[in-house]
Short mmCIF file of C-alpha atoms and ligand atoms in Angstrom, two decimals:
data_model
loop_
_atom_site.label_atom_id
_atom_site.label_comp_id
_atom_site.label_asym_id
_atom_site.label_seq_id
_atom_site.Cartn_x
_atom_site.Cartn_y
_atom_site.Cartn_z
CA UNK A 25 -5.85 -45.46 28.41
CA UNK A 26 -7.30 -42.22 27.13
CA UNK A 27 -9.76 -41.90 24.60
CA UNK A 28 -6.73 -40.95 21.73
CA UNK A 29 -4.31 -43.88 22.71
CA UNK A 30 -7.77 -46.06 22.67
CA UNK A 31 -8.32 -45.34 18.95
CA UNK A 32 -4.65 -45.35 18.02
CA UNK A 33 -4.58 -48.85 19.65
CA UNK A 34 -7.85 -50.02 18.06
CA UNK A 35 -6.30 -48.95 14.65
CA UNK A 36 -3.24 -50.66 14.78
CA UNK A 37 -4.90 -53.69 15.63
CA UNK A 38 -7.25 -53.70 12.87
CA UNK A 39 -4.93 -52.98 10.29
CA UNK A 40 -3.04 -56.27 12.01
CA UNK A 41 -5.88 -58.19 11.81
CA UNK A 42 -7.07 -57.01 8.56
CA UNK A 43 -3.18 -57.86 6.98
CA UNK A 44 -3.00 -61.00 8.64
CA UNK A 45 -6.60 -62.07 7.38
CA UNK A 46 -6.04 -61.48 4.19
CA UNK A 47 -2.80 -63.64 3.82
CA UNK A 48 -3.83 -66.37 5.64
CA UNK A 49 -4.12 -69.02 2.77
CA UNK A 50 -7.53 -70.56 3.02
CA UNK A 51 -8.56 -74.64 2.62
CA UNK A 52 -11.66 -74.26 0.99
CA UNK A 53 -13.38 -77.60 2.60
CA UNK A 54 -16.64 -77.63 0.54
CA UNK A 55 -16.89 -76.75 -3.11
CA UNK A 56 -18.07 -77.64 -6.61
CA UNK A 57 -15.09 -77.39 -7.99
CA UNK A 58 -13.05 -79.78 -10.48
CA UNK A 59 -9.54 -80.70 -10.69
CA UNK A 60 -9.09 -79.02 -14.30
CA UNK A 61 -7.99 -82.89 -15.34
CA UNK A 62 -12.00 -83.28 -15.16
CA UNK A 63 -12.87 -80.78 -17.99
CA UNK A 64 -16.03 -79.55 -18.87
CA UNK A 65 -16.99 -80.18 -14.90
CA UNK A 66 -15.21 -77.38 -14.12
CA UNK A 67 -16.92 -73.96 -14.62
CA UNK A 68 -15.90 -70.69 -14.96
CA UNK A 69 -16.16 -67.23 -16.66
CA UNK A 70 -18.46 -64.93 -16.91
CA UNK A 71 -21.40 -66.47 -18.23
CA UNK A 72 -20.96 -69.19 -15.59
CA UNK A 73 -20.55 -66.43 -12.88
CA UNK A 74 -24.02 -65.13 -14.26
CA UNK A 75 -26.06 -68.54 -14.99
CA UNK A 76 -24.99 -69.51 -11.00
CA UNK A 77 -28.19 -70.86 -9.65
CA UNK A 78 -28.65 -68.38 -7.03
CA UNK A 79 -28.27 -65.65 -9.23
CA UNK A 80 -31.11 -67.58 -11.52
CA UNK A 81 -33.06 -67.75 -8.72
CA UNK A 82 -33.30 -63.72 -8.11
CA UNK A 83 -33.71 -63.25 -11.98
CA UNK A 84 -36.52 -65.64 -11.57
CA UNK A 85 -38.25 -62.86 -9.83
CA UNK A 86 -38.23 -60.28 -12.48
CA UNK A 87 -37.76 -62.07 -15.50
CA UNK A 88 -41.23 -63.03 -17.21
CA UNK A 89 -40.98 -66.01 -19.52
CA UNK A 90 -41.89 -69.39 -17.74
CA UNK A 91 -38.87 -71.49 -16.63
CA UNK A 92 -39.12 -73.95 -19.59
CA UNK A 93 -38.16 -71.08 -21.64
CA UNK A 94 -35.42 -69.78 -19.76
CA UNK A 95 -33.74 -73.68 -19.57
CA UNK A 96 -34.48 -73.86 -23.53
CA UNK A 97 -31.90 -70.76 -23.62
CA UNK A 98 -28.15 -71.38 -24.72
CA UNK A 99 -26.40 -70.25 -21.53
CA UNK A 100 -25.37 -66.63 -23.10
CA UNK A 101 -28.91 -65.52 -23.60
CA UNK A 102 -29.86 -66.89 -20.35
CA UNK A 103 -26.78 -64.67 -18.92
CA UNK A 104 -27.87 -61.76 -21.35
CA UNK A 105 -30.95 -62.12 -19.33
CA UNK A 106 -29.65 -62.19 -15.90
CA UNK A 107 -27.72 -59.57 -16.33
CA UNK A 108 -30.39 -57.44 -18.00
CA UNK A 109 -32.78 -57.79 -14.89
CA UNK A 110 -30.20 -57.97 -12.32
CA UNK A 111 -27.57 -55.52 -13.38
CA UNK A 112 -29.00 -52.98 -15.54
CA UNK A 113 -32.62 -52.59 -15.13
CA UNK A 114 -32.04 -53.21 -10.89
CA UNK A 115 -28.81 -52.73 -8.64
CA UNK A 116 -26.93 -55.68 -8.25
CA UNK A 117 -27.15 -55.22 -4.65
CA UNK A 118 -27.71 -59.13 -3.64
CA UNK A 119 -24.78 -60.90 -2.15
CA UNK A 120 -24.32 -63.14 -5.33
CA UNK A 121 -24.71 -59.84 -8.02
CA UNK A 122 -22.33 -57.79 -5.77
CA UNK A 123 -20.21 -61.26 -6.01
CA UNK A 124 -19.87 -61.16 -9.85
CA UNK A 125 -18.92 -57.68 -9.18
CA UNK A 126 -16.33 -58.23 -7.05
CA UNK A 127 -14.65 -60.96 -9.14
CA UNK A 128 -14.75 -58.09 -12.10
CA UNK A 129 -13.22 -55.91 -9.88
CA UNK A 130 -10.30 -58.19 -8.14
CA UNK A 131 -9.51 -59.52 -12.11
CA UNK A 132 -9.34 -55.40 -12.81
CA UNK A 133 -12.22 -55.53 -15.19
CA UNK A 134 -14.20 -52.57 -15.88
CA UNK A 135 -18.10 -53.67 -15.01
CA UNK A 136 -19.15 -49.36 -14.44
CA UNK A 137 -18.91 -50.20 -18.82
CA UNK A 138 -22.04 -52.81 -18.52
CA UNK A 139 -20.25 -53.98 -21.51
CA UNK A 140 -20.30 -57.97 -21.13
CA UNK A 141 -19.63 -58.55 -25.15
CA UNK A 142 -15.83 -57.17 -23.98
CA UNK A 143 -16.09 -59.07 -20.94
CA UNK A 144 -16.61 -61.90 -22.53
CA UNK A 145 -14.12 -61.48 -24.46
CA UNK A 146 -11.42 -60.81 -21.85
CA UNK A 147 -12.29 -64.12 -20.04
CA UNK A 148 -12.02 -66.50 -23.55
CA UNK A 149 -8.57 -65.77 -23.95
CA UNK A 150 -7.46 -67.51 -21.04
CA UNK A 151 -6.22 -70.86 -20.78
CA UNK A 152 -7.96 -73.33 -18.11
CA UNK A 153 -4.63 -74.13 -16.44
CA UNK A 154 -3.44 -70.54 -15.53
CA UNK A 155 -7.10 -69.50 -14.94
CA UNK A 156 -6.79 -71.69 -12.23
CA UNK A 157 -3.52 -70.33 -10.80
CA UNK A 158 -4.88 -67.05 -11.40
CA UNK A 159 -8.00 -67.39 -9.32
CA UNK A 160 -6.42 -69.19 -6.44
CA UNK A 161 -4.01 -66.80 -5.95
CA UNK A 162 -6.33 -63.88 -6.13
CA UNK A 163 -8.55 -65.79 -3.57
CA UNK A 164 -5.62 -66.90 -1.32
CA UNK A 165 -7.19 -70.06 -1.36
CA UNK A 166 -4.15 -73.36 -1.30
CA UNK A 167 -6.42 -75.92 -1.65
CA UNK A 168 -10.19 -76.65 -2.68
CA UNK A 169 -11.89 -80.10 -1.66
CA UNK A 170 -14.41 -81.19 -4.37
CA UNK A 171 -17.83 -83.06 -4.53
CA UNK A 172 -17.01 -86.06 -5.57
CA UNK A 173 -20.01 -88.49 -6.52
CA UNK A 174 -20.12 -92.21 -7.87
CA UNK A 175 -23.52 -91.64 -9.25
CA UNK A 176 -22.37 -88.78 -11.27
CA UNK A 177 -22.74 -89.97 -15.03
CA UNK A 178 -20.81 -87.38 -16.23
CA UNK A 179 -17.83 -87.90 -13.55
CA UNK A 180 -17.71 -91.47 -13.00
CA UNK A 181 -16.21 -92.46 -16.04
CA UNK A 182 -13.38 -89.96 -15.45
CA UNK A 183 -12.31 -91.83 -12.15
CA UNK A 184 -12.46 -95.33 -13.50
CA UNK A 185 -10.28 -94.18 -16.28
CA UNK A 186 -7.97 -92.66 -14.22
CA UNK A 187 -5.91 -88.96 -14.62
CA UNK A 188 -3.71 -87.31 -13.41
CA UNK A 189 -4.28 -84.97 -10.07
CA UNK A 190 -3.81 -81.33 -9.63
CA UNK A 191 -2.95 -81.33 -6.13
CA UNK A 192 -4.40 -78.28 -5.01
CA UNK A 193 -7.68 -80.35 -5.81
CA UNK A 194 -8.51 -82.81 -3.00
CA UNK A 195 -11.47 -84.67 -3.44
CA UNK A 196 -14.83 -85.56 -0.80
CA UNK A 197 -16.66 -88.62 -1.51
CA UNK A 198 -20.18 -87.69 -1.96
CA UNK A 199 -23.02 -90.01 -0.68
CA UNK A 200 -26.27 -88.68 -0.84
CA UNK A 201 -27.90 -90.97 -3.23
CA UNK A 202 -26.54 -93.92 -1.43
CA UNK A 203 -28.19 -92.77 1.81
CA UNK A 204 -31.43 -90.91 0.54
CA UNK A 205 -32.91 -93.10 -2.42
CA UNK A 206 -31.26 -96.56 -1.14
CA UNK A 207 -33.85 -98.66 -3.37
CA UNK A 208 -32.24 -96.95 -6.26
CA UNK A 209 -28.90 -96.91 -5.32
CA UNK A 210 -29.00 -100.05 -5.01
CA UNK A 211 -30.09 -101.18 -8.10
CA UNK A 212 -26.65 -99.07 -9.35
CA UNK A 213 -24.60 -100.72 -6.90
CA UNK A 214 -25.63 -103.88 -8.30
CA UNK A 215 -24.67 -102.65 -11.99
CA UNK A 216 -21.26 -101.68 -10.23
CA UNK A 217 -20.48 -105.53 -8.99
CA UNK A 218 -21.83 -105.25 -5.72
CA UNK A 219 -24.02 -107.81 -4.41
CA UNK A 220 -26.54 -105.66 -2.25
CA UNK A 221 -30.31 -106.76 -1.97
CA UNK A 222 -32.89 -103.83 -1.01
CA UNK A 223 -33.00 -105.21 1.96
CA UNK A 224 -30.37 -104.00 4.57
CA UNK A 225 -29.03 -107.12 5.62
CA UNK A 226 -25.36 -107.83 7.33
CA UNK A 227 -24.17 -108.77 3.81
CA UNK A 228 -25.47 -106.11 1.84
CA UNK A 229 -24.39 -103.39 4.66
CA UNK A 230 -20.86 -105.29 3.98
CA UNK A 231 -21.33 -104.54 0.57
CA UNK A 232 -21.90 -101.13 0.97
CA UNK A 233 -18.57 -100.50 2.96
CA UNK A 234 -17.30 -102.30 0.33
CA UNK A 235 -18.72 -99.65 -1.89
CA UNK A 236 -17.27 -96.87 0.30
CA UNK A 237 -14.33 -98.37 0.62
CA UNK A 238 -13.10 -98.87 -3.17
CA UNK A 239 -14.40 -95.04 -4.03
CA UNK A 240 -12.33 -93.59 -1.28
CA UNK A 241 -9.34 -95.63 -2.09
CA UNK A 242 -10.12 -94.56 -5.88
CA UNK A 243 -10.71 -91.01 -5.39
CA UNK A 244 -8.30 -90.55 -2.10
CA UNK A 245 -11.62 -89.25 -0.32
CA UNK A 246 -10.59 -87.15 3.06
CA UNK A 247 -13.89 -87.37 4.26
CA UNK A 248 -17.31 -88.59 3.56
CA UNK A 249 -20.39 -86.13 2.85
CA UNK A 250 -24.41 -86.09 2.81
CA UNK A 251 -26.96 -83.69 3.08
CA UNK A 252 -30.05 -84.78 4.89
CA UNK A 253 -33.33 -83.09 4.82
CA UNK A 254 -34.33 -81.14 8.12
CA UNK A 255 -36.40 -83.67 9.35
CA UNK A 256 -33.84 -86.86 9.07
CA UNK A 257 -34.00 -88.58 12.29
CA UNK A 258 -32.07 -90.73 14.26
CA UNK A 259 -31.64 -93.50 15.21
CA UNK A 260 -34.40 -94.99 13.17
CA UNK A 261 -35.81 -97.96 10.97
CA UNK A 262 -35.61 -96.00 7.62
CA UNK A 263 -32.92 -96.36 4.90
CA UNK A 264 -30.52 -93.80 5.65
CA UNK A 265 -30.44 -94.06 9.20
CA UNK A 266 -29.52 -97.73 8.54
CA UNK A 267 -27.20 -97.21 6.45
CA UNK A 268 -25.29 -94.91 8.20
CA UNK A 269 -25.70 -96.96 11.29
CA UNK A 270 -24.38 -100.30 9.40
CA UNK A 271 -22.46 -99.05 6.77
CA UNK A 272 -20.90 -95.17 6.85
CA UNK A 273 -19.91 -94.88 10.00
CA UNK A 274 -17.95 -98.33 10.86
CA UNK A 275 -16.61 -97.12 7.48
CA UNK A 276 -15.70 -93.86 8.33
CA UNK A 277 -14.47 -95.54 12.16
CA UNK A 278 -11.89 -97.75 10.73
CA UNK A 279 -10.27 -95.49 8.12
CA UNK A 280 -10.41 -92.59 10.49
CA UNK A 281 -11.92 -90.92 8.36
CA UNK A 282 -14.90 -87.43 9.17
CA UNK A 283 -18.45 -87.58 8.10
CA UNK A 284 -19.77 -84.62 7.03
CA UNK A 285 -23.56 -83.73 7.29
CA UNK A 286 -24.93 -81.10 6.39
CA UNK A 287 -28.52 -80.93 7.61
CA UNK A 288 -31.92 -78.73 6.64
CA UNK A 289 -32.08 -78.67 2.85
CA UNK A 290 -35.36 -79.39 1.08
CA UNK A 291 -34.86 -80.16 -2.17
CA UNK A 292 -36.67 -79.30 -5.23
CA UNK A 293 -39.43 -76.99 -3.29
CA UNK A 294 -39.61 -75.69 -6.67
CA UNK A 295 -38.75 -78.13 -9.39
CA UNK A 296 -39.21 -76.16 -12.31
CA UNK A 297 -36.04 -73.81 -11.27
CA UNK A 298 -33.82 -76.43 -11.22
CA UNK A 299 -31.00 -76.35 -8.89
CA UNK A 300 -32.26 -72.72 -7.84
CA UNK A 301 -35.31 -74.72 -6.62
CA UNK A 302 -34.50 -75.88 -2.95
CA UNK A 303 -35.32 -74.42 -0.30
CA UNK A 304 -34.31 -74.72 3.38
CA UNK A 305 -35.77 -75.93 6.69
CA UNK A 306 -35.28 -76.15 10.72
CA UNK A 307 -33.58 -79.33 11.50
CA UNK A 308 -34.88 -81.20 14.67
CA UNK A 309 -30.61 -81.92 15.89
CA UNK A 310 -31.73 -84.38 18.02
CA UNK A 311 -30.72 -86.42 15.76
CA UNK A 312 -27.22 -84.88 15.61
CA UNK A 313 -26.93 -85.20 19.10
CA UNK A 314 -27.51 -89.01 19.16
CA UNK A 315 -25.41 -89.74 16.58
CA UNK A 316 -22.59 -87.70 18.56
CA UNK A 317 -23.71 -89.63 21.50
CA UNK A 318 -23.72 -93.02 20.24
CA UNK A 319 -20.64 -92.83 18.15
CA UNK A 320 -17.84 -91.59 19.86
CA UNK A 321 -14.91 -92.77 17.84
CA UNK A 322 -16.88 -91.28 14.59
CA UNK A 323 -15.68 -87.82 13.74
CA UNK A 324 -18.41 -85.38 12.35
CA UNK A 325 -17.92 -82.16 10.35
CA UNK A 326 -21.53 -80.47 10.44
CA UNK A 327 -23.24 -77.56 8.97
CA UNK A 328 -26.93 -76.39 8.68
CA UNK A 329 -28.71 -74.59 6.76
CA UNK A 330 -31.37 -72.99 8.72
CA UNK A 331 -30.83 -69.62 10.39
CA UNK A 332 -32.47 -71.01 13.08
CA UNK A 333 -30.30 -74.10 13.94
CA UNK A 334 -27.08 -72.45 14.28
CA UNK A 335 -26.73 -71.39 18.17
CA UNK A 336 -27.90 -75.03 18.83
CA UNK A 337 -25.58 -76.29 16.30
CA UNK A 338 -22.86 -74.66 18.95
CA UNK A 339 -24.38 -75.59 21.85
CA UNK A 340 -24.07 -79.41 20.73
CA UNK A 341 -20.82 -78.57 19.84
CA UNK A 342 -19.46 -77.77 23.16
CA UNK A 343 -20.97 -81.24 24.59
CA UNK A 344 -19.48 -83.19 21.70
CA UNK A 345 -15.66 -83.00 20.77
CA UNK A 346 -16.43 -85.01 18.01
CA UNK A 347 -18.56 -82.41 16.20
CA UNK A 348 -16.83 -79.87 14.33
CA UNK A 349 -18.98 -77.05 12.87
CA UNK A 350 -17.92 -75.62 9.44
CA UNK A 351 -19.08 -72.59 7.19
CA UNK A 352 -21.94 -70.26 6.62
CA UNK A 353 -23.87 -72.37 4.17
CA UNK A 354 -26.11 -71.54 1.52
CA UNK A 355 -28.68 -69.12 2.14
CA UNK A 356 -26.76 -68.34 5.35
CA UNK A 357 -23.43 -67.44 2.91
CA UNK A 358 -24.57 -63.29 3.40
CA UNK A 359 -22.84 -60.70 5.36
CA UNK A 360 -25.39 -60.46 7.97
CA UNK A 361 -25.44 -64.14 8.79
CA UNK A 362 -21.71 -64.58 8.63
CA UNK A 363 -21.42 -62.05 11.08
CA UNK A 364 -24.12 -63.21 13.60
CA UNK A 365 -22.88 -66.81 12.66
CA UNK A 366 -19.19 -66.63 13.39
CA UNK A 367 -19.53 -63.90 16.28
CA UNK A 368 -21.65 -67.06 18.16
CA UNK A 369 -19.30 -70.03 17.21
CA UNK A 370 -16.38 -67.61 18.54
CA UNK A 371 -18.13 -66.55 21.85
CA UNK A 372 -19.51 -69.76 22.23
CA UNK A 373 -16.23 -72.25 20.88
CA UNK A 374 -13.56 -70.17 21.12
CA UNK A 375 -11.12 -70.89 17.72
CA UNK A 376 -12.70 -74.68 17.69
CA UNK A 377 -14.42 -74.33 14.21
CA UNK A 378 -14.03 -73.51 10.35
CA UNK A 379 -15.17 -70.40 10.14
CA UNK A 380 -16.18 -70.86 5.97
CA UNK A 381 -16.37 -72.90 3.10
CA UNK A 382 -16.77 -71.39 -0.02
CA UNK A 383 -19.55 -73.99 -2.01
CA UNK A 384 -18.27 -72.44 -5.50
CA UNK A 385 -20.01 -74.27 -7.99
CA UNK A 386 -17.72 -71.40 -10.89
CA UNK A 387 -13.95 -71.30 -10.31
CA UNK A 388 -13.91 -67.27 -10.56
CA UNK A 389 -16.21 -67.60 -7.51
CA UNK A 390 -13.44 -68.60 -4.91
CA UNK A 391 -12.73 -64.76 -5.44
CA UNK A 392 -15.74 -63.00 -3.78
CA UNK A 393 -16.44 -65.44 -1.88
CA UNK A 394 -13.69 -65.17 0.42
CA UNK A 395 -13.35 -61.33 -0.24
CA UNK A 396 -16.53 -61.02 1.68
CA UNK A 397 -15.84 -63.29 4.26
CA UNK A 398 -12.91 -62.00 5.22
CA UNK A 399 -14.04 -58.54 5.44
CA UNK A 400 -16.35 -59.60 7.87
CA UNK A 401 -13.81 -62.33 9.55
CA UNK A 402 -11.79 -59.05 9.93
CA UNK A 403 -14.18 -57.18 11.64
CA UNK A 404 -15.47 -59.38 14.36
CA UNK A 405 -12.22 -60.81 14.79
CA UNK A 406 -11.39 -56.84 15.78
CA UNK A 407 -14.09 -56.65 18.24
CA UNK A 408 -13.00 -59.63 19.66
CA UNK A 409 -9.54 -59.13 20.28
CA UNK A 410 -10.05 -55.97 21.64
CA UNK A 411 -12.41 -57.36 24.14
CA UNK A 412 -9.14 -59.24 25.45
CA UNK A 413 -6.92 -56.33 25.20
CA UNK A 414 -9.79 -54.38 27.42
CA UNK A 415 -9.32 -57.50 29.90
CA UNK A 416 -5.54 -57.46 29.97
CA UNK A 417 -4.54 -59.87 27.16
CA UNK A 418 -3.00 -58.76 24.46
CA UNK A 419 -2.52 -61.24 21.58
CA UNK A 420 0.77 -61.16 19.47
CA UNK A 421 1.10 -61.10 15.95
CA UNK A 422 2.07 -65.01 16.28
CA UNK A 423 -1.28 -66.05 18.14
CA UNK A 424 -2.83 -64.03 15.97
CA UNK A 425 -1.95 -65.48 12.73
CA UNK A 426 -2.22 -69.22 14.28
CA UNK A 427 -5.58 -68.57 15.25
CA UNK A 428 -6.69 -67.05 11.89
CA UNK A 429 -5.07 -69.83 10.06
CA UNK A 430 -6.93 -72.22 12.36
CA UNK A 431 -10.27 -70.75 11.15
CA UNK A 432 -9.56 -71.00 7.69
CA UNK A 433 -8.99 -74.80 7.43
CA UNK A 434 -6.17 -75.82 10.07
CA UNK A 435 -8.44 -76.66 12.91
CA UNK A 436 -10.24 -78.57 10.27
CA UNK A 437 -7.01 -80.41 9.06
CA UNK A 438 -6.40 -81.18 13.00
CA UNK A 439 -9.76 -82.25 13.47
CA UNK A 440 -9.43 -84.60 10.22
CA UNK A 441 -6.04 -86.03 11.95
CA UNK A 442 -7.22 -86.58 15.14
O1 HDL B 519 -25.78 -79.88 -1.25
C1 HDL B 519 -24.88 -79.04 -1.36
O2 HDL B 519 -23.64 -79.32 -1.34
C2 HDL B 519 -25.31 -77.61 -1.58
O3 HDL B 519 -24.18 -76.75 -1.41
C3 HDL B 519 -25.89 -77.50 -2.97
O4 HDL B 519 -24.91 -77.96 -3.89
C4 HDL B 519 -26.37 -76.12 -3.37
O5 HDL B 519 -26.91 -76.20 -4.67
C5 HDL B 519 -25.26 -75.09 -3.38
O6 HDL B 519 -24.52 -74.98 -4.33
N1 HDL B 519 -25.22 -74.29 -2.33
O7 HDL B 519 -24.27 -73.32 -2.23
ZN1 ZN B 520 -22.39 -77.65 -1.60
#
């Protein structure tokens, strides 16, 4: 093929691959979202989009009043004050200022104005439900999973009262109190009607998949979820390791149901910023690896937060059918690292992964979020396919599409079936 044909070729089969990305729908499989029944736990709009703890964390560099004051703000100076620091006196060149940005831009708002009074104003006229709608279809995102905690004051008392479900919300039963301050947890789980001791004896490990059991029945969990600081080991004598030996995974084995772990966060490095204060860490994955091992029949989503851990994150994942590796978390959520991230899992695991999840923690953020990622998505995916048309194969529109849609949530929903 001459040099000519070669770039006519490579063209077409971006602009393919760039068309069929961007209509995939995407399963979002890890957010902060809220079914809209749940109210004020669902965020959104542009003072939301602005008070977003990793944006709070950058304007923590510049802005100079100590973080007391900042938290003593109502949440429109405190976005006044992001915005200041992050927009106007500094390009918003970070991945979460260029977010906001692209949100502004997909809803066809003006930002080049730097007016957010009329911003403001454009996002309090709409009405929750259609916001929603709105955002979902500008994201081409079908369905978000939530984070879905018992020992959430705030959104306990919603599920024991019951409402009705907005199906495009499906919910994750969250567990890391349970796992990583047992002697506490415990004490709640007694409140609740269960009758654990603090020691982790048969009955009170019965207890807790008792626990498990009436939360996923009363929230329709489709998985289970913790995340474990980097140096969680296992096996081992300590609470969580117990508990997951005794009590989440026979759970998880007998209602078929994935546990997710995601592995390397340190929380609270920096307590005074709040969420915006943890910070990351390598994970020894030995302990990933024995779990895989040991438990067979147990289905694990995983992702990890360091940088560092990812290419053995694969590795373990070719050994281990029973590990499937999901998104670009966290501080790895950037261009650069989705890139080097998914190029790996691809050369390394073929379509067998989910290539993103979205952690939005502000509805509008389901927007740029997947915007980004599937600008880069596109663009590896390119170079990849053309590595197989350079070796003979050429991939139709069909295999295409089925293999984008399996790396935006159906090789999740297979893996969750299995
Ligand atoms: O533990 C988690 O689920 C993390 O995603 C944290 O919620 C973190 O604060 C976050 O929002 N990361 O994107
Ligand atoms: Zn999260």
């Amino acid at each position: 093929m001459n040099n000519q044909a070669a770039g006519f070729r490579r063209t077409a089969l971006h602009s393919l691959i760039e068309r069929i990305v961007n209509a995939t729908k995407v399963v979002d499989i890890h957010t902060h979202l809220y079914d809209p029944h749940l109210g004020p736990m669902l965020l959104w709009g542009i003072d939301e989009l602005l008070v977003y703890h990793y944006l709070v964390a950058e304007g923590f560099r510049h802005v100079n009043v100590p973080p007391a004051t900042f938290w003593a703000m109502s949440k429109t100076e405190q976005a006044e004050l992001v915005w200041h620091h992050l927009f106007q006196e500094h390009s918003p060149i970070s991945e979460s200022c260029r977010g906001v940005l692209t949100v502004l831009h997909r809803l066809g708002l003006d930002a080049k104005e730097r007016d957010l009074h009329s911003l403001r104003e454009w996002f309090e006229q709409w009405p929750v439900a259609g916001y929603v709608t709105r955002c979902m279809e500008t994201a081409g995102v079908q369905t978000i999973f939530m984070t879905n905690s018992p020992f959430d004051d705030v959104e306990r008392p919603f599920w024991e009262a019951g409402f009705e479900r907005d199906e495009r919300f499906v919910a994750a039963l969250r567990i890391d109190p349970l796992l990583t301050d047992w002697p506490n947890s415990a004490l709640r789980l007694v409140q609740w009607g269960y009758n654990v001791g603090e020691g982790l004896s048969p009955s009170t490990l019965g207890e807790v998949r008792r626990f498990l059991a009436d939360w996923t029945r009363r929230i329709e969990a489709k998985y289970l979820m913790v995340s474990l600081p980097p140096n969680f080991a296992y096996p081992g004598r300590h609470d969580a390791a117990q508990l997951i030996e005794g009590a989440v995974l026979p759970f998880c084995r007998d209602h078929g149901l994935p546990f997710a772990l995601m592995l390397g966060v340190k929380r609270a490095v920096n307590p005074a910023l709040q969420l915006a204060g943890d910070g990351v860490g390598h994970s020894d994955l030995t302990a990933l690896q024995n779990l895989c091992a040991a438990n067979p029949q147990n289905k694990f989503l995983v992702t990890v937060l360091a940088r560092e851990n990812q290419h053995e994150l694969c590795v373990l994942a070719r050994k281990f059918g029973n590990l499937h590796p999901f998104g670009c978390w966290w501080f790895t959520n950037i261009p650069h690292l989705i890139d080097d991230i998914t190029r790996m899992r691809l050369e390394l695991l073929g379509i067998s992964f989910t290539a993103q999840h979205s952690d939005a923690r502000v509805l509008d953020q389901i927007i740029y979020k997947w915007d980004h990622t599937r600008r880069v998505l596109t663009q590896v995916l390119e170079e990849k396919y053309w590595d197989l048309l350079c070796a003979g194969w050429e991939p139709t529109a069909a295999e295409i599409e089925r293999d984008v849609n399996n790396l935006l949530g159906g090789s999740f929903l297979e893996f969750c079936a299995r």
